[in-house]
Amino acid sequence: MRSPSDELNDLDRQQLRRRLRTVENSTGVLVEIDGRELVNFSSNDYLGLAATDPEPSQTTQADDPAGSGASRLVCGTHRAHRDLEEQLAALKNTQAALTFSSGYACCLGVLQALLRKDDIVILDKLSHASLIDGARLSGATLRVFPHNDLDKLASHLAWARDKIPADGRILVVTESIFSMD
């Protein structure tokens, strides 16, 4: 099985690895990224017509708007988001942290990042619909076990070990609250 490091190295070699870039300053259609002032043609606010509040609130700064105008990956990430993720990583003593705009976006993003077509994901039947959507959209083979039925989970795991290709992954997905029942 290929390691995540091997996969990241392959993406680097092919120049396909995507990274968030921090927008240091944003004034309408102009943004500053990596010390360069650029015209932002990639946001939904390419004409600079989005309303901006000239009086910053206590939670934001005038040069750090709350909305990006488009995805963080396309338009860059704001300093406030980067700072939050760095503080979360330090708090959790991890290499990095990534925030999402909603739980639904998190489930879709994380499961699609972890799983591929030849992988198998096994879910508790009462997992939130967003986890099921993320698993389905990943393209992985999906198996569901009755809520908290560890014998059925063991059976699914045995089946998955027989079916999974050599470089495939098996992921068991469950949650703690089970709000769907």
PDB file of C-alpha atoms in Angstrom, residues 12 54 101 120 142:
ATOM      1  CA  ASP A  12       4.535  17.569  -5.992  1.00  0.00           C
ATOM      2  CA  PRO A  54     -15.975  50.946   6.427  1.00  0.00           C
ATOM      3  CA  SER A 101     -17.454  26.411   6.881  1.00  0.00           C
ATOM      4  CA  ILE A 120     -13.863   0.625   1.077  1.00  0.00           C
ATOM      5  CA  LEU A 142     -19.772   1.713   0.751  1.00  0.00           C
TER       6      LEU A 142
END
